[in-house]
Amino acid sequence: MIFENYLLSNINLQQQEILFISSRAQTVTLRRNDLILQAGDICRHKIFVASGLLRTYSIDANGNEHILQFSPEHTWTLDVESYDKAIPSVVNIGAVEPSEILIWEKNDFENIRAELPSFRKFAEELISRNIYYNRQRMLTTLSATPEEKYQDFIIRFPNLLQRLPLRMIASYLGISLKTLTRIRHAQLQR
Amino acid sequence: MIFENYLLSNINLQQQEILFISSRAQTVTLRRNDLILQAGDICRHKIFVASGLLRTYSIDANGNEHILQFSPEHTWTLDVESYDKAIPSVVNIGAVEPSEILIWEKNDFENIRAELPSFRKFAEELISRNIYYNRQRMLTTLSATPEEKYQDFIIRFPNLLQRLPLRMIASYLGISLKTLTRIRHAQLQR
């Protein structure tokens, strides 16, 4: 129902077309910390987050976690290179909160894209928005102070602030937990 | 001629199709430091670098340059968000070396894409490769040590090392010139 409403509010589709898309999906329930993709495995699904919150991350040789992406409700995720090329993924995708997700196998998703031009167009728009955001994020990562990075995060993801442990926000911004704690402390005092 | 050979070696096209693509392009010669796009202007062209080397960069409030992309010969560049949405660009694109570039206006490029499915497919592949690379670059930027970042750059862009001033490599990697100089010095001593 969540997914059907999401489609209705984003794309002009007939009821039977919506059914065609959602009938190909499998529903998966994730507990906190469950993985839907493990580094080393091949990403075989497109993933829509119906409720909850996922994160995409890698773990370095020292056991530190580096977060590439947060995927809250009503967003999509996957490891695109692993999915496209059927090669092992370098990232994990796991649940930050208990989550309900819909997943499509590649063949099914490609069929849907081929059958429904308006869905294909919408999917392409999402990819474009993602490209714009990642360019901006790279520029911010290279050029902004830690304070500016945090400010940018607050503006872009206001509803994630309360849902994420500080260490994950710090990891996403590429700053230390100590620095982030200092920034927040300074802001609270103003 | 460079562009025609580039197409021939990458896509299966008829001679007249190649002519159709290249006849829509305008050739522009850039001296070192010339800009083909200035921050604040709208990016109205797809750009192919026939020879030379361009860089895409922003300048922060302190006058520091942050480099988003290097575009050597036989690669494409643009500010995709500015181009797609016809909004002012936040980046500059300028010549690191004297360069010869081909540029297409949006309408012409869209016509070419619509007329030639194999060219469209090739263009989409380039976008995908770009997405893969930028994901990997973001992970490296977040997780790697300065030494690892430099090593990664050497492996990925071996033929750019001698052509770029150190400060530009440092800026691209998001490390200080001092750190990069120290890393190179340590490597030379080994």
Short mmCIF file of C-alpha atoms in Angstrom, two decimals:
data_model
loop_
_atom_site.label_atom_id
_atom_site.label_comp_id
_atom_site.label_asym_id
_atom_site.label_seq_id
_atom_site.Cartn_x
_atom_site.Cartn_y
_atom_site.Cartn_z
CA MET A 1 0.00 0.00 0.00
CA ILE A 2 2.87 2.36 0.86
CA PHE A 3 4.53 1.59 -2.46
CA GLU A 4 1.32 1.95 -4.46
CA ASN A 5 0.73 5.38 -2.90
CA TYR A 6 4.33 6.33 -3.60
CA LEU A 7 3.86 5.47 -7.27
CA LEU A 8 0.52 7.28 -7.47
CA SER A 9 1.98 10.47 -6.07
CA ASN A 10 5.03 10.38 -8.38
CA ILE A 11 4.01 8.90 -11.71
CA ASN A 12 0.93 8.92 -13.88
CA LEU A 13 0.09 5.21 -14.07
CA GLN A 14 -3.04 3.11 -14.48
CA GLN A 15 -4.13 0.95 -11.54
CA GLN A 16 -3.22 -2.20 -13.49
CA GLU A 17 0.24 -0.85 -14.26
CA ILE A 18 0.82 -0.17 -10.57
CA LEU A 19 -0.27 -3.73 -9.83
CA PHE A 20 2.07 -5.01 -12.54
CA ILE A 21 5.01 -3.29 -10.82
CA SER A 22 4.18 -4.21 -7.24
CA SER A 23 3.23 -7.81 -8.06
CA ARG A 24 6.83 -8.44 -9.18
CA ALA A 25 8.21 -7.32 -5.82
CA GLN A 26 9.00 -9.45 -2.83
CA THR A 27 8.51 -7.98 0.65
CA VAL A 28 11.36 -8.41 3.13
CA THR A 29 11.29 -7.47 6.80
CA LEU A 30 14.61 -6.46 8.33
CA ARG A 31 15.42 -6.20 12.01
CA ARG A 32 17.90 -3.58 13.15
CA ASN A 33 21.39 -4.48 11.88
CA ASP A 34 20.12 -7.12 9.44
CA LEU A 35 21.89 -6.97 6.07
CA ILE A 36 20.16 -7.11 2.70
CA LEU A 37 23.52 -7.02 0.92
CA GLN A 38 26.88 -8.19 2.26
CA ALA A 39 30.23 -7.05 0.85
CA GLY A 40 31.57 -9.82 -1.38
CA ASP A 41 28.12 -10.88 -2.56
CA ILE A 42 26.52 -9.80 -5.83
CA CYS A 43 23.74 -7.23 -5.59
CA ARG A 44 20.85 -8.92 -7.40
CA HIS A 45 17.96 -6.62 -6.47
CA LYS A 46 16.60 -3.14 -6.76
CA ILE A 47 15.44 -2.16 -3.28
CA PHE A 48 12.63 0.19 -2.28
CA VAL A 49 12.43 1.16 1.40
CA ALA A 50 8.74 1.15 2.35
CA SER A 51 9.45 1.95 5.99
CA GLY A 52 12.52 2.22 8.19
CA LEU A 53 16.04 3.27 7.31
CA LEU A 54 18.96 1.52 5.60
CA ARG A 55 22.59 2.50 5.26
CA THR A 56 25.20 1.58 2.64
CA TYR A 57 28.68 1.26 4.12
CA SER A 58 32.11 -0.26 3.81
CA ILE A 59 34.38 -1.43 6.61
CA ASP A 60 38.09 -0.68 6.34
CA ALA A 61 41.08 -2.78 7.47
CA ASN A 62 40.90 -1.17 10.92
CA GLY A 63 37.25 -2.08 11.36
CA ASN A 64 36.04 1.49 10.83
CA GLU A 65 32.74 1.98 9.09
CA HIS A 66 32.41 4.46 6.18
CA ILE A 67 28.90 5.39 5.14
CA LEU A 68 28.18 6.02 1.48
CA GLN A 69 24.42 6.50 1.70
CA PHE A 70 21.39 6.62 3.97
CA SER A 71 18.15 5.29 2.51
CA PRO A 72 15.06 6.29 4.51
CA GLU A 73 11.46 5.35 3.73
CA HIS A 74 10.27 6.04 0.16
CA THR A 75 13.73 5.95 -1.38
CA TRP A 76 15.57 3.36 -3.47
CA THR A 77 18.91 1.73 -2.97
CA LEU A 78 21.30 -0.87 -4.40
CA ASP A 79 24.99 -1.26 -5.22
CA VAL A 80 24.63 -0.13 -8.81
CA GLU A 81 28.01 -1.37 -10.10
CA SER A 82 27.58 -4.81 -8.54
CA TYR A 83 24.01 -4.99 -9.88
CA ASP A 84 24.84 -3.84 -13.41
CA LYS A 85 27.95 -5.99 -13.85
CA ALA A 86 27.06 -8.93 -11.58
CA ILE A 87 30.35 -8.53 -9.70
CA PRO A 88 30.92 -8.83 -5.93
CA SER A 89 29.92 -5.72 -4.02
CA VAL A 90 32.41 -3.75 -1.95
CA VAL A 91 29.67 -2.41 0.32
CA ASN A 92 27.13 -3.67 2.83
CA ILE A 93 23.53 -2.51 2.91
CA GLY A 94 21.92 -2.95 6.31
CA ALA A 95 19.06 -1.73 8.45
CA VAL A 96 19.61 1.14 10.90
CA GLU A 97 16.00 0.72 12.08
CA PRO A 98 13.53 -2.16 11.73
CA SER A 99 12.57 -1.81 8.07
CA GLU A 100 10.18 -3.16 5.51
CA ILE A 101 11.56 -3.24 2.01
CA LEU A 102 10.41 -4.32 -1.44
CA ILE A 103 12.92 -6.00 -3.73
CA TRP A 104 12.81 -6.75 -7.46
CA GLU A 105 15.01 -9.19 -9.31
CA LYS A 106 16.95 -7.70 -12.20
CA ASN A 107 14.99 -9.45 -14.97
CA ASP A 108 11.68 -8.41 -13.50
CA PHE A 109 12.80 -4.83 -13.01
CA GLU A 110 14.14 -4.61 -16.55
CA ASN A 111 10.84 -5.96 -17.87
CA ILE A 112 8.92 -3.33 -15.95
CA ARG A 113 11.19 -0.59 -17.30
CA ALA A 114 10.75 -1.87 -20.85
CA GLU A 115 6.97 -2.18 -20.56
CA LEU A 116 6.25 1.12 -18.83
CA PRO A 117 7.98 4.15 -20.39
CA SER A 118 6.67 6.50 -17.70
CA PHE A 119 8.17 4.32 -14.98
CA ARG A 120 11.43 4.16 -16.92
CA LYS A 121 11.47 7.94 -17.22
CA PHE A 122 10.82 8.32 -13.50
CA ALA A 123 13.63 5.87 -12.68
CA GLU A 124 15.98 7.88 -14.92
CA GLU A 125 15.00 11.09 -13.13
CA LEU A 126 15.87 9.50 -9.80
CA ILE A 127 19.28 8.50 -11.19
CA SER A 128 19.85 12.07 -12.42
CA ARG A 129 18.93 13.54 -9.02
CA ASN A 130 21.34 11.10 -7.45
CA ILE A 131 24.12 12.23 -9.81
CA TYR A 132 23.44 15.90 -8.97
CA TYR A 133 23.46 15.16 -5.25
CA ASN A 134 26.66 13.12 -5.38
CA ARG A 135 28.48 15.85 -7.30
CA GLN A 136 27.40 18.38 -4.72
CA ARG A 137 28.37 16.03 -1.90
CA MET A 138 31.84 15.52 -3.38
CA LEU A 139 32.33 19.28 -3.66
CA THR A 140 31.15 19.74 -0.07
CA THR A 141 33.37 16.91 1.14
CA LEU A 142 36.39 18.48 -0.56
CA SER A 143 35.74 22.11 0.24
CA ALA A 144 33.55 22.59 3.31
CA THR A 145 34.59 22.92 6.94
CA PRO A 146 33.24 20.27 9.34
CA GLU A 147 30.73 22.88 10.58
CA GLU A 148 29.49 23.51 7.03
CA LYS A 149 29.25 19.76 6.33
CA TYR A 150 27.08 19.26 9.38
CA GLN A 151 24.94 22.28 8.52
CA ASP A 152 24.46 20.92 5.01
CA PHE A 153 23.40 17.55 6.45
CA ILE A 154 20.84 19.21 8.76
CA ILE A 155 19.29 21.09 5.86
CA ARG A 156 19.24 18.12 3.51
CA PHE A 157 18.16 15.41 5.94
CA PRO A 158 16.25 17.17 8.74
CA ASN A 159 14.22 14.07 9.58
CA LEU A 160 17.25 11.80 9.86
CA LEU A 161 19.00 13.75 12.63
CA GLN A 162 17.03 12.20 15.48
CA ARG A 163 17.11 8.72 14.00
CA LEU A 164 20.85 8.24 13.59
CA PRO A 165 23.56 7.69 16.17
CA LEU A 166 26.12 10.52 16.04
CA ARG A 167 28.87 8.15 14.98
CA MET A 168 26.96 7.35 11.77
CA ILE A 169 26.45 11.01 10.90
CA ALA A 170 30.17 11.64 11.52
CA SER A 171 31.06 8.65 9.35
CA TYR A 172 28.81 9.88 6.52
CA LEU A 173 30.36 13.35 6.70
CA GLY A 174 33.92 12.03 6.84
CA ILE A 175 34.66 13.80 10.14
CA SER A 176 35.59 12.36 13.52
CA LEU A 177 32.97 11.71 16.20
CA LYS A 178 34.97 14.03 18.45
CA THR A 179 34.73 16.88 15.94
CA LEU A 180 31.00 16.34 15.43
CA THR A 181 30.40 16.27 19.20
CA ARG A 182 32.32 19.54 19.55
CA ILE A 183 30.29 21.18 16.75
CA ARG A 184 26.97 20.14 18.28
CA HIS A 185 28.06 21.26 21.72
CA ALA A 186 29.04 24.68 20.37
CA GLN A 187 25.68 24.99 18.58
CA LEU A 188 23.71 24.09 21.69
CA GLN A 189 25.52 26.76 23.66
CA ARG A 190 24.59 29.51 21.20
CA MET B 1 39.65 13.46 -37.20
CA ILE B 2 40.46 12.66 -33.57
CA PHE B 3 36.78 12.54 -32.72
CA GLU B 4 35.88 10.40 -35.74
CA ASN B 5 38.57 7.90 -34.76
CA TYR B 6 37.33 7.95 -31.18
CA LEU B 7 33.82 7.08 -32.35
CA LEU B 8 35.09 4.37 -34.71
CA SER B 9 37.03 2.67 -31.96
CA ASN B 10 34.13 2.79 -29.49
CA ILE B 11 30.87 2.40 -31.38
CA ASN B 12 29.67 0.54 -34.42
CA LEU B 13 28.51 3.39 -36.67
CA GLN B 14 28.24 4.04 -40.39
CA GLN B 15 30.48 6.71 -41.89
CA GLN B 16 27.46 8.95 -42.54
CA GLU B 17 26.32 8.58 -38.93
CA ILE B 18 29.75 9.65 -37.72
CA LEU B 19 29.55 12.65 -40.00
CA PHE B 20 26.06 13.42 -38.69
CA ILE B 21 27.45 13.57 -35.14
CA SER B 22 30.62 15.52 -35.86
CA SER B 23 28.93 17.99 -38.24
CA ARG B 24 26.80 19.24 -35.32
CA ALA B 25 29.88 20.05 -33.25
CA GLN B 26 31.71 23.33 -33.03
CA THR B 27 35.48 23.28 -32.50
CA VAL B 28 36.88 25.53 -29.78
CA THR B 29 40.56 26.16 -29.07
CA LEU B 30 41.45 26.97 -25.47
CA ARG B 31 44.69 28.45 -24.21
CA ARG B 32 45.94 27.45 -20.80
CA ASN B 33 43.59 28.84 -18.09
CA ASP B 34 40.83 29.72 -20.57
CA LEU B 35 37.38 28.85 -19.27
CA ILE B 36 34.70 27.09 -21.30
CA LEU B 37 32.23 27.38 -18.39
CA GLN B 38 32.24 29.99 -15.64
CA ALA B 39 30.48 29.54 -12.31
CA GLY B 40 27.20 31.48 -12.41
CA ASP B 41 26.67 30.80 -16.12
CA ILE B 42 24.43 28.07 -17.52
CA CYS B 43 26.20 25.06 -19.03
CA ARG B 44 24.72 24.87 -22.53
CA HIS B 45 27.05 22.33 -24.16
CA LYS B 46 28.27 18.78 -24.06
CA ILE B 47 32.04 18.94 -24.33
CA PHE B 48 34.44 16.40 -25.86
CA VAL B 49 38.15 16.97 -25.24
CA ALA B 50 39.95 16.18 -28.51
CA SER B 51 43.37 17.16 -27.15
CA GLY B 52 44.67 18.77 -23.99
CA LEU B 53 43.32 18.65 -20.47
CA LEU B 54 40.45 20.41 -18.68
CA ARG B 55 39.52 20.60 -15.02
CA THR B 56 36.19 21.21 -13.29
CA TYR B 57 36.55 23.18 -10.08
CA SER B 58 34.91 25.47 -7.57
CA ILE B 59 36.50 28.32 -5.64
CA ASP B 60 35.57 28.76 -1.99
CA ALA B 61 35.17 31.97 0.02
CA ASN B 62 38.88 31.92 0.88
CA GLY B 63 39.92 31.68 -2.76
CA ASN B 64 40.89 28.02 -2.53
CA GLU B 65 40.29 25.84 -5.55
CA HIS B 66 38.53 22.44 -5.17
CA ILE B 67 38.77 20.11 -8.14
CA LEU B 68 35.81 17.89 -8.97
CA GLN B 69 37.12 16.35 -12.18
CA PHE B 70 40.01 16.18 -14.64
CA SER B 71 39.07 15.69 -18.29
CA PRO B 72 42.00 14.63 -20.47
CA GLU B 73 41.89 13.99 -24.21
CA HIS B 74 39.17 11.59 -25.44
CA THR B 75 36.85 12.17 -22.50
CA TRP B 76 33.64 14.16 -22.07
CA THR B 77 32.72 16.83 -19.60
CA LEU B 78 29.95 19.27 -18.62
CA ASP B 79 28.14 20.46 -15.51
CA VAL B 80 25.33 17.96 -15.80
CA GLU B 81 22.91 19.60 -13.35
CA SER B 82 23.32 23.05 -14.92
CA TYR B 83 22.93 21.52 -18.40
CA ASP B 84 19.88 19.40 -17.58
CA LYS B 85 17.99 22.08 -15.64
CA ALA B 86 19.35 25.21 -17.36
CA ILE B 87 20.34 26.66 -13.98
CA PRO B 88 23.54 28.60 -13.15
CA SER B 89 26.54 26.37 -12.63
CA VAL B 90 28.43 26.27 -9.33
CA VAL B 91 31.64 25.15 -11.05
CA ASN B 92 34.16 26.42 -13.58
CA ILE B 93 35.52 24.29 -16.40
CA GLY B 94 38.90 25.49 -17.65
CA ALA B 95 41.97 24.37 -19.54
CA VAL B 96 44.98 23.05 -17.63
CA GLU B 97 46.84 22.72 -20.96
CA PRO B 98 46.21 24.26 -24.38
CA SER B 99 43.25 22.20 -25.54
CA GLU B 100 41.06 21.59 -28.53
CA ILE B 101 37.49 20.71 -27.70
CA LEU B 102 34.29 19.91 -29.56
CA ILE B 103 31.02 21.25 -28.19
CA TRP B 104 27.40 20.37 -29.00
CA GLU B 105 24.36 22.44 -28.17
CA LYS B 106 21.71 20.65 -26.14
CA ASN B 107 19.12 20.43 -28.94
CA ASP B 108 21.63 19.04 -31.38
CA PHE B 109 22.97 16.52 -28.90
CA GLU B 110 19.48 15.37 -27.97
CA ASN B 111 18.66 14.93 -31.66
CA ILE B 112 21.76 12.81 -32.16
CA ARG B 113 20.85 10.66 -29.16
CA ALA B 114 17.32 10.21 -30.48
CA GLU B 115 18.45 9.38 -34.03
CA LEU B 116 21.28 6.99 -33.19
CA PRO B 117 20.40 4.33 -30.60
CA SER B 118 23.95 2.95 -30.56
CA PHE B 119 25.33 6.40 -29.75
CA ARG B 120 22.69 6.81 -27.06
CA LYS B 121 23.64 3.46 -25.57
CA PHE B 122 27.32 4.40 -25.59
CA ALA B 123 26.54 7.73 -23.90
CA GLU B 124 24.57 5.88 -21.21
CA GLU B 125 27.47 3.50 -20.65
CA LEU B 126 29.78 6.47 -20.09
CA ILE B 127 27.32 7.87 -17.54
CA SER B 128 27.23 4.49 -15.76
CA ARG B 129 31.03 4.30 -15.63
CA ASN B 130 31.05 7.78 -14.22
CA ILE B 131 28.57 6.78 -11.52
CA TYR B 132 30.70 3.73 -10.59
CA TYR B 133 33.84 5.83 -10.43
CA ASN B 134 32.25 8.57 -8.34
CA ARG B 135 30.91 6.04 -5.83
CA GLN B 136 34.36 4.55 -5.52
CA ARG B 137 35.93 8.00 -5.24
CA MET B 138 33.52 8.98 -2.45
CA LEU B 139 34.36 5.79 -0.54
CA THR B 140 38.09 6.43 -1.03
CA THR B 141 37.71 10.06 0.02
CA LEU B 142 35.89 9.01 3.20
CA SER B 143 37.97 5.99 4.12
CA ALA B 144 41.49 6.09 2.67
CA THR B 145 44.65 7.57 4.15
CA PRO B 146 46.33 10.37 2.15
CA GLU B 147 48.93 7.80 1.02
CA GLU B 148 46.21 5.48 -0.25
CA LYS B 149 44.42 8.33 -2.01
CA TYR B 150 47.60 9.28 -3.86
CA GLN B 151 48.32 5.63 -4.72
CA ASP B 152 44.82 5.27 -6.09
CA PHE B 153 45.31 8.38 -8.22
CA ILE B 154 48.59 7.05 -9.64
CA ILE B 155 46.94 3.79 -10.64
CA ARG B 156 43.85 5.39 -12.12
CA PHE B 157 45.47 8.34 -13.90
CA PRO B 158 49.07 7.31 -14.63
CA ASN B 159 49.37 9.67 -17.59
CA LEU B 160 48.12 12.73 -15.69
CA LEU B 161 50.82 12.70 -13.02
CA GLN B 162 53.42 14.54 -15.10
CA ARG B 163 50.91 16.98 -16.55
CA LEU B 164 49.44 18.42 -13.38
CA PRO B 165 50.93 20.79 -10.85
CA LEU B 166 51.07 19.12 -7.43
CA ARG B 167 48.63 21.63 -5.96
CA MET B 168 45.94 20.43 -8.39
CA ILE B 169 46.48 16.77 -7.50
CA ALA B 170 46.30 17.68 -3.79
CA SER B 171 43.13 19.67 -4.40
CA TYR B 172 41.52 16.77 -6.29
CA LEU B 173 42.41 14.36 -3.49
CA GLY B 174 41.22 16.70 -0.76
CA ILE B 175 44.59 16.71 0.99
CA SER B 176 46.96 19.59 1.66
CA LEU B 177 49.86 20.38 -0.67
CA LYS B 178 52.15 19.91 2.34
CA THR B 179 50.85 16.38 2.94
CA LEU B 180 51.18 15.45 -0.74
CA THR B 181 54.72 16.80 -0.88
CA ARG B 182 55.61 14.74 2.21
CA ILE B 183 54.11 11.57 0.68
CA ARG B 184 56.02 12.01 -2.59
CA HIS B 185 59.23 12.77 -0.76
CA ALA B 186 58.86 9.60 1.33
CA GLN B 187 58.19 7.55 -1.82
CA LEU B 188 61.23 8.92 -3.62
CA GLN B 189 63.45 7.98 -0.67
CA ARG B 190 62.31 4.36 -0.70
#
